[in-house]
Short mmCIF file of C-alpha atoms and ligand atoms in Angstrom, two decimals:
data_model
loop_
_atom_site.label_atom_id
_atom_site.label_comp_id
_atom_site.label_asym_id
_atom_site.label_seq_id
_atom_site.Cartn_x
_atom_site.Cartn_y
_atom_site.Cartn_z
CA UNK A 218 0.00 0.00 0.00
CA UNK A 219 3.29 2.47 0.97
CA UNK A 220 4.30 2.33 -2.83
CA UNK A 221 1.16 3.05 -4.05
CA UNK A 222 2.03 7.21 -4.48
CA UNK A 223 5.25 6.43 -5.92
CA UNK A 224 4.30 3.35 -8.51
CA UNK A 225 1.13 6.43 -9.25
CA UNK A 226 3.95 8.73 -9.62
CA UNK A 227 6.12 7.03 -12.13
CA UNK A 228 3.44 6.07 -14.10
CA UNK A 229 1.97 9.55 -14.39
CA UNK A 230 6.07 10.40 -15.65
CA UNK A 231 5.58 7.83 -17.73
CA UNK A 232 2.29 8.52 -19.42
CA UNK A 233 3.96 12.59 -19.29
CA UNK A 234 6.61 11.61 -21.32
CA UNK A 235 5.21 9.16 -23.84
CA UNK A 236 2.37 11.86 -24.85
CA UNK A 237 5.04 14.65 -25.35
CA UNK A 238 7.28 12.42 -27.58
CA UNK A 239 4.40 11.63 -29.49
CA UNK A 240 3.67 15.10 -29.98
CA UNK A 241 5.54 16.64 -32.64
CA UNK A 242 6.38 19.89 -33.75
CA UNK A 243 4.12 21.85 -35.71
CA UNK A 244 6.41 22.98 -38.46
CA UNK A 245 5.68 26.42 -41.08
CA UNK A 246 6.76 25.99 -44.43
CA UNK A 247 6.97 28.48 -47.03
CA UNK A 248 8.61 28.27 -50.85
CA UNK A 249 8.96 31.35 -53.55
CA UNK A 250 10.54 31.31 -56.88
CA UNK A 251 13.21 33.62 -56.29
CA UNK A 252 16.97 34.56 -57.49
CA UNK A 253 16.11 32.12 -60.36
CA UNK A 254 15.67 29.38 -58.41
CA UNK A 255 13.24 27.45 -55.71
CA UNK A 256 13.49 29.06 -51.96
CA UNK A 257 12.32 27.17 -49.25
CA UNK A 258 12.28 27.93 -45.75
CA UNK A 259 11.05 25.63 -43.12
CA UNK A 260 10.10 26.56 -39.07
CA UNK A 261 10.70 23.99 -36.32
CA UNK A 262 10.14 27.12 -33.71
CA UNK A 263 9.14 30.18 -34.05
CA UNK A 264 6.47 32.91 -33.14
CA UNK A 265 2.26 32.56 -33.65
CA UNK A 266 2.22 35.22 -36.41
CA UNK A 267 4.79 33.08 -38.96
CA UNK A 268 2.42 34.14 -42.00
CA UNK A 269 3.12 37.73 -41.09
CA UNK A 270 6.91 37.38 -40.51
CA UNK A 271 6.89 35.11 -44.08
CA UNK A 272 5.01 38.18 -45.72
CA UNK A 273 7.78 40.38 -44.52
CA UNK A 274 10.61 38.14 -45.18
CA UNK A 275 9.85 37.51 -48.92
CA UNK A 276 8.82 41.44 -49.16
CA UNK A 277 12.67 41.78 -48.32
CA UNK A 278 14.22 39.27 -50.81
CA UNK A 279 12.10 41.27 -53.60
CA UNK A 280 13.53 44.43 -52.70
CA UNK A 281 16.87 42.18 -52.41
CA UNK A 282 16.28 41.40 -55.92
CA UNK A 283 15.35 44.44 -57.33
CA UNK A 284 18.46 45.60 -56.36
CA UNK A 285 21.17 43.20 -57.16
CA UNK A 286 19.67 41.25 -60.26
CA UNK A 287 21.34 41.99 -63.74
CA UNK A 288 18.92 40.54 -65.55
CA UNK A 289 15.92 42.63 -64.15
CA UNK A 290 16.17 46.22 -66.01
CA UNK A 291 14.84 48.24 -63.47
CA UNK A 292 17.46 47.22 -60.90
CA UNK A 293 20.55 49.04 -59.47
CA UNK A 294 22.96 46.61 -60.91
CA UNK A 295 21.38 47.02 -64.51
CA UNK A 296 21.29 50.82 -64.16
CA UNK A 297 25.40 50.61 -63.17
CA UNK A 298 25.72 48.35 -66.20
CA UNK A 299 24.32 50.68 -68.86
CA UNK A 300 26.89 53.23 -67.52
CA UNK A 301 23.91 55.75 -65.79
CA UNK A 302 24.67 57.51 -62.77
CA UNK A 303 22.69 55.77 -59.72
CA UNK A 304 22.60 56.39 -56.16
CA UNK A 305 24.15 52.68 -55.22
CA UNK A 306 21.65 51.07 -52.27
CA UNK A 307 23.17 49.19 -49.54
CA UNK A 308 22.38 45.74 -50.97
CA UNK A 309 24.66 46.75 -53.94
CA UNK A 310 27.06 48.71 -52.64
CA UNK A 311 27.63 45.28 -50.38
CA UNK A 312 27.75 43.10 -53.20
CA UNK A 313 30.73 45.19 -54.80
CA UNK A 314 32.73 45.51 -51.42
CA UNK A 315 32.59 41.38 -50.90
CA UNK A 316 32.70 40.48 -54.86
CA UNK A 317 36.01 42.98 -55.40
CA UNK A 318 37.24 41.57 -51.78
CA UNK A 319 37.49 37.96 -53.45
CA UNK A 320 38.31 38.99 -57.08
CA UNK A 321 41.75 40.08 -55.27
CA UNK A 322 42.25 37.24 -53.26
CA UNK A 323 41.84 34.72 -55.89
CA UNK A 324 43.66 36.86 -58.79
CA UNK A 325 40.43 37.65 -60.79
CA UNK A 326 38.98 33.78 -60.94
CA UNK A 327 36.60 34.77 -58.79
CA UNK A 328 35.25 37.74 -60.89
CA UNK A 329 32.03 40.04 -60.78
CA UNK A 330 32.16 41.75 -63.69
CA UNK A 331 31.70 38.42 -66.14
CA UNK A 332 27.85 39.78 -66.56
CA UNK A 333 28.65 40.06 -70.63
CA UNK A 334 30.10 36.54 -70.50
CA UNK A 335 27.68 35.11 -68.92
CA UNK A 336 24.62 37.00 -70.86
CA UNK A 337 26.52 35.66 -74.04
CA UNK A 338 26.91 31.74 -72.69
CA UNK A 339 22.44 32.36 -71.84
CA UNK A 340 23.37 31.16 -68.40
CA UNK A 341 20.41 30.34 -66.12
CA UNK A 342 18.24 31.48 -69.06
CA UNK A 343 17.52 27.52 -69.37
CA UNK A 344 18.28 28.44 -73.17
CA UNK A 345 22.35 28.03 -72.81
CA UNK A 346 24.59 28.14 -75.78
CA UNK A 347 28.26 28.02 -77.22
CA UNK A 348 28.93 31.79 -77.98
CA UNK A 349 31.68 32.48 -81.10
CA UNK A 350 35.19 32.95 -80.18
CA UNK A 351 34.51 36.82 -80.88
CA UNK A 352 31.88 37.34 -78.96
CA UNK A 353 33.37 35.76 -75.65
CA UNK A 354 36.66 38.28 -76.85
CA UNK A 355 33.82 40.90 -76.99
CA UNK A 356 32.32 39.78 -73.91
CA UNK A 357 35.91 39.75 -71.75
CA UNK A 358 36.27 43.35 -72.27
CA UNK A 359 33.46 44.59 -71.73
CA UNK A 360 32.89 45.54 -67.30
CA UNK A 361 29.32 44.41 -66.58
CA UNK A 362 28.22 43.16 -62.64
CA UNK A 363 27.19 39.90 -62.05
CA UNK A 364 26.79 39.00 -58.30
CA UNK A 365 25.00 35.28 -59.45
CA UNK A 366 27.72 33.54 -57.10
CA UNK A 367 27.00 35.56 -53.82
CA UNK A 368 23.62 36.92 -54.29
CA UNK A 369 21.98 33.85 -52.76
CA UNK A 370 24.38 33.69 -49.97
CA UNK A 371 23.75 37.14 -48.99
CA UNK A 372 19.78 37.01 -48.99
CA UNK A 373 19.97 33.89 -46.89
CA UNK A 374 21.53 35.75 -44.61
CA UNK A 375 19.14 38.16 -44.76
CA UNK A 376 16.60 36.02 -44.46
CA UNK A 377 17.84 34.28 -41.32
CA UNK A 378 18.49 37.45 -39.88
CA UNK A 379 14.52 38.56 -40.20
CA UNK A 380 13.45 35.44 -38.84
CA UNK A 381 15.76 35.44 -35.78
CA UNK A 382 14.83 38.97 -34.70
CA UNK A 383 11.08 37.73 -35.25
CA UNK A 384 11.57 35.18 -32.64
CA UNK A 385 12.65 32.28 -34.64
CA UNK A 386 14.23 29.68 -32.63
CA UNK A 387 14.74 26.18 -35.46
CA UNK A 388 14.40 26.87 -38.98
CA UNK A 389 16.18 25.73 -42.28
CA UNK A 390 16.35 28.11 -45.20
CA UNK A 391 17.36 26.53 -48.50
CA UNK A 392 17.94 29.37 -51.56
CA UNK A 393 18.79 26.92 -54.28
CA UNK A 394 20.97 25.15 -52.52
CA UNK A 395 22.54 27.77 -50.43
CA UNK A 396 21.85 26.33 -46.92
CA UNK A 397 21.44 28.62 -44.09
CA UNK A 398 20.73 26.97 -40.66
CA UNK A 399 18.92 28.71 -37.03
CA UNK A 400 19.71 26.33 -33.88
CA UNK A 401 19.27 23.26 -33.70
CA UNK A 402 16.39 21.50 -35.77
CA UNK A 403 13.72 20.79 -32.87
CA UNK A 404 11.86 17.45 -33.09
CA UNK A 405 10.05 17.59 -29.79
CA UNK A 406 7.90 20.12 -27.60
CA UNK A 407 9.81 19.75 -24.88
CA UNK A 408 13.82 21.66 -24.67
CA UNK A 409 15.69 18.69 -25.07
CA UNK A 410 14.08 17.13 -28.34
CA UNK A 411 16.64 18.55 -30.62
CA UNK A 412 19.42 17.75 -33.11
CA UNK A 413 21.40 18.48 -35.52
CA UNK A 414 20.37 19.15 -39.26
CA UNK A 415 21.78 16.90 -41.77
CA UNK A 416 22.62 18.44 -44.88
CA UNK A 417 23.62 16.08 -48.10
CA UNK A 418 25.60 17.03 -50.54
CA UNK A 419 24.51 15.28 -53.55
CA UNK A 420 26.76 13.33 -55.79
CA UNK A 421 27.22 15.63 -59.02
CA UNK A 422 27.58 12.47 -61.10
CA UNK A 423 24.10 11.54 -60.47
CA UNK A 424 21.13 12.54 -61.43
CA UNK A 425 19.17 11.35 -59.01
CA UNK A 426 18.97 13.21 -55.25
CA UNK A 427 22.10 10.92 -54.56
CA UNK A 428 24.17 12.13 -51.58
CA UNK A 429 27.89 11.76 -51.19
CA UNK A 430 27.90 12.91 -47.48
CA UNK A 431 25.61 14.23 -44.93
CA UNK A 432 27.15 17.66 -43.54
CA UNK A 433 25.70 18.01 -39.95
CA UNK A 434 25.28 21.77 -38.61
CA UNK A 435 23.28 23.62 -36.23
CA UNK A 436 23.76 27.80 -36.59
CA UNK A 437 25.65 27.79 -39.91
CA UNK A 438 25.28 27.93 -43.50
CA UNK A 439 26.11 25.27 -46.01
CA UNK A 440 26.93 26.21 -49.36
CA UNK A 441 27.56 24.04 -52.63
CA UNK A 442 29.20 25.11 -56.10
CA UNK A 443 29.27 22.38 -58.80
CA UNK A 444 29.19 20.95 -62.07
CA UNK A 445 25.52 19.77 -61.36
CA UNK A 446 23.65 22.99 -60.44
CA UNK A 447 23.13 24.61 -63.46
CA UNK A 448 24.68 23.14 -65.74
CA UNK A 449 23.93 22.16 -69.68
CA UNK A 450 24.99 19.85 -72.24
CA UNK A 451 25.10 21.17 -75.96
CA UNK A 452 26.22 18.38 -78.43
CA UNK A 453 26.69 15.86 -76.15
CA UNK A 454 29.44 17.95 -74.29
CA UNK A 455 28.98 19.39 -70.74
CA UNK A 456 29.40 22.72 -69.45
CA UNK A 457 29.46 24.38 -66.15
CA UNK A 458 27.90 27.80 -65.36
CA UNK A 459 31.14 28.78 -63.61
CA UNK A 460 33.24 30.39 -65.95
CA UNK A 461 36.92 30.85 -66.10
CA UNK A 462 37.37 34.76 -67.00
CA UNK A 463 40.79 34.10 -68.22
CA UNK A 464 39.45 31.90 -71.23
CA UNK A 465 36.22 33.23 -71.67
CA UNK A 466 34.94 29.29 -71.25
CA UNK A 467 33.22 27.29 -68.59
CA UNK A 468 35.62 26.38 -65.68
CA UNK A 469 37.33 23.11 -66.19
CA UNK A 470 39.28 20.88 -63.75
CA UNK A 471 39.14 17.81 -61.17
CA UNK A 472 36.72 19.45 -59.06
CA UNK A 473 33.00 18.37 -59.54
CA UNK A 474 32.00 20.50 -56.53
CA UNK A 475 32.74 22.25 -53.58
CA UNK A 476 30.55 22.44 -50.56
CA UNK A 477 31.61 25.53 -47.86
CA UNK A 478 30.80 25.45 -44.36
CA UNK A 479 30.35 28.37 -41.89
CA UNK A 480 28.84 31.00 -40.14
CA UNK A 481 27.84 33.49 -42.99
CA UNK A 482 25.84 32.30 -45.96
CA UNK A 483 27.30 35.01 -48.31
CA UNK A 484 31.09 34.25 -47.49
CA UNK A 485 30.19 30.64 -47.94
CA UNK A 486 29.00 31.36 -51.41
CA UNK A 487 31.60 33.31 -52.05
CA UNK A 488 34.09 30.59 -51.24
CA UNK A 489 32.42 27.55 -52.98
CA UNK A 490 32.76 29.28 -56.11
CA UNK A 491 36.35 30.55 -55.65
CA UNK A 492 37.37 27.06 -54.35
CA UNK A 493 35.87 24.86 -57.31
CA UNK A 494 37.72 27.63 -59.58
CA UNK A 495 40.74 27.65 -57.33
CA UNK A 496 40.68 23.32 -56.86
CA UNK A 497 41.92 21.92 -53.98
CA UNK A 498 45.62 22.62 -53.39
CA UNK A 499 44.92 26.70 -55.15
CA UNK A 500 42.14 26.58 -51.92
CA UNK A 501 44.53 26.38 -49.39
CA UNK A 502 45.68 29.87 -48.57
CA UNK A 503 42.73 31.64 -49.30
CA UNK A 504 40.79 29.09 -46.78
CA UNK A 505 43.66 30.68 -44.00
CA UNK A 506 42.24 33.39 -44.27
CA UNK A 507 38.80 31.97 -43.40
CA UNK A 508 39.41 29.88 -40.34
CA UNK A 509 35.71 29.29 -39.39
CA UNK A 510 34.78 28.08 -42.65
CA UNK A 511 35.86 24.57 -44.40
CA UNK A 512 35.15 23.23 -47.84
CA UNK A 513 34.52 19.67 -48.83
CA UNK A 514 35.25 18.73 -52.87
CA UNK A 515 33.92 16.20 -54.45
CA UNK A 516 36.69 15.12 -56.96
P1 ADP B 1137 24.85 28.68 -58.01
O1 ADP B 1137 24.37 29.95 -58.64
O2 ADP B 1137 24.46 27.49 -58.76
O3 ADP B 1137 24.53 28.58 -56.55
P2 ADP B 1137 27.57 29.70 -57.65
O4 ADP B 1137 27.35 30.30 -56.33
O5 ADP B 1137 28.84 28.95 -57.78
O6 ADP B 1137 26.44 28.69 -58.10
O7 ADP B 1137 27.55 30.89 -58.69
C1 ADP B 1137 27.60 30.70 -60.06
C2 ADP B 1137 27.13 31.96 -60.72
O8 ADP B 1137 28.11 32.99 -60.55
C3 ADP B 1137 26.93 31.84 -62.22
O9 ADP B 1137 25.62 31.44 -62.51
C4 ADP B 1137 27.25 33.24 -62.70
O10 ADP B 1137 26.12 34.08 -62.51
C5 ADP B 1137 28.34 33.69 -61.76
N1 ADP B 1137 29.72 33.36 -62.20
C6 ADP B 1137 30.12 32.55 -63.21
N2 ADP B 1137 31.46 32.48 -63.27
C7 ADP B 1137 31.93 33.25 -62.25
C8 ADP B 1137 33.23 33.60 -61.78
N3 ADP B 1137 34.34 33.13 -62.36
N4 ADP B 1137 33.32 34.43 -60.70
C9 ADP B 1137 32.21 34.93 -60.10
N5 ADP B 1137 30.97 34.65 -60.51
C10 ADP B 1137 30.82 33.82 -61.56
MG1 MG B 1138 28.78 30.86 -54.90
#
């Protein structure tokens, strides 16, 4: 009869715990077409109001876009490119100050002013083609922006940054493959139902959602440059949409792709791109530099 209370107890613990692990977290999910590509942005935690703070968050990545995107006429970047005199917005003026930071660490292979080349190449028109040997000439000296390998980075920043000061606790945001993690993905109601998010990186020789490794991160981004994401065949041949702005021609070497880890979405963008230009030994000193980011290639 004494160990009545207590069996009463543990049972009630018992029955406690077994309804909150089979409660799981209601999770907000919202997807634009954006930058060119699919955004997706998932919410483990967060505030009541997620529609609003979704509302406001995408209202931000258009404004985003409408500054940075070359191929969108009425933006900043297009009004610098026809030579007019603009007052340069702070999205912009950012985009210069990071894209000229890396075109002088990686000697111009990393290079933001390849917006001719890659007009004449059609890339991420979906209607991609070999350009003459005089027009990529043409194309080379001509000084047009192109911020296509940090934009993404940068508004997932952005957008992690909205969501955090909305009260976001767990989310994923994933800009076309730019990766930005907030805490710890939560699988439970109560504090301690929590883990890390696994990111794959898929296997650029597949066409299938094949992975090559699972990259597991709480607070940071993850960021992949390859072969595979965006590329196009024309007469059987491949090409990349990174180009080398020595040659004029897509970037060719051992690397299939590099996948950057760290803190800041647009620095990991940054860096995938230089390092699959740069390959894995050319990496080295500019990753020095960076010593809370790492890159994994897939060779
Ligand atoms: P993705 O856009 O698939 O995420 P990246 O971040 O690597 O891939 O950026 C590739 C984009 O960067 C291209 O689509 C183009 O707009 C631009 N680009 C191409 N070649 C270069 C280069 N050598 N340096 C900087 N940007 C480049
Ligand atoms: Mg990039």
């Amino acid at each position: 009869m004494k160990l009545l209370p207590k069996k009463l107890l543990f049972l009630f613990l018992l029955s406690f715990i077994l309804f909150f692990s089979s409660c799981s977290v209601k999770t907000a999910t919202s997807q634009r077409f954006c930058f060119n590509t699919f955004c997706t942005i998932t919410v483990y935690q967060g505030p009541e109001n997620m529609d609003e703070v979704f509302e406001k968050l995408w209202l931000r990545m258009t404004e985003i876009e409408k500054h940075i995107s070359r191929t969108d006429e009425n933006s900043t970047v297009s009004a610098l490119n026809r030579g007019e005199r603009v007052e340069i917005d702070t999205d912009t003026a950012y985009m210069i100050r990071v894209a000229e930071e890396f075109y002088a660490l990686t000697d111009g292979l990393f290079s933001p002013y390849l917006g001719s080349l890659i007009e004449k190449w059609g890339i991420g028109t979906g209607d991609e083609r070999v350009p003459t040997e005089e027009e990529i000439r043409g194309a080379l000296a001509e000084r047009k922006y192109d911020f296509g390998a940090i934009g993404k980075g940068y508004a997932s920043d952005e957008a992690a940054r909205i969501l955090k000061e909305n009260g976001v606790k767990s989310a994923i945001i994933n800009f076309g493959g730019n990766v930005c993690t907030i805490g710890y993905k939560k699988t439970g109601p109560l504090s301690f139902m929590k883990t890390l998010f696994s990111i794959g990186i898929r296997d650029p020789l597949s066409d299938r959602a094949d992975y090559v490794k699972v990259v597991k991160v709480h607070d940071l981004c993850v960021v992949t440059s390859g072969i595979y994401e965006r590329s196009f065949e024309v007469d059987g041949v491949l090409y990349g949409h990174i180009l080398n702005p020595y040659t004029g021609y897509p970037a060719e070497g051992e690397v299939l792709s590099a996948t950057v880890t760290g803190p800041l979405g647009v620095i990991c963008d940054a860096l995938s791109t230089s390092c699959f230009l740069l390959g894995p030994e050319g990496s080295e000193s500019l990753l020095e530099l960076f010593p809370d980011y790492s890159v994994e290639f897939v060779l």
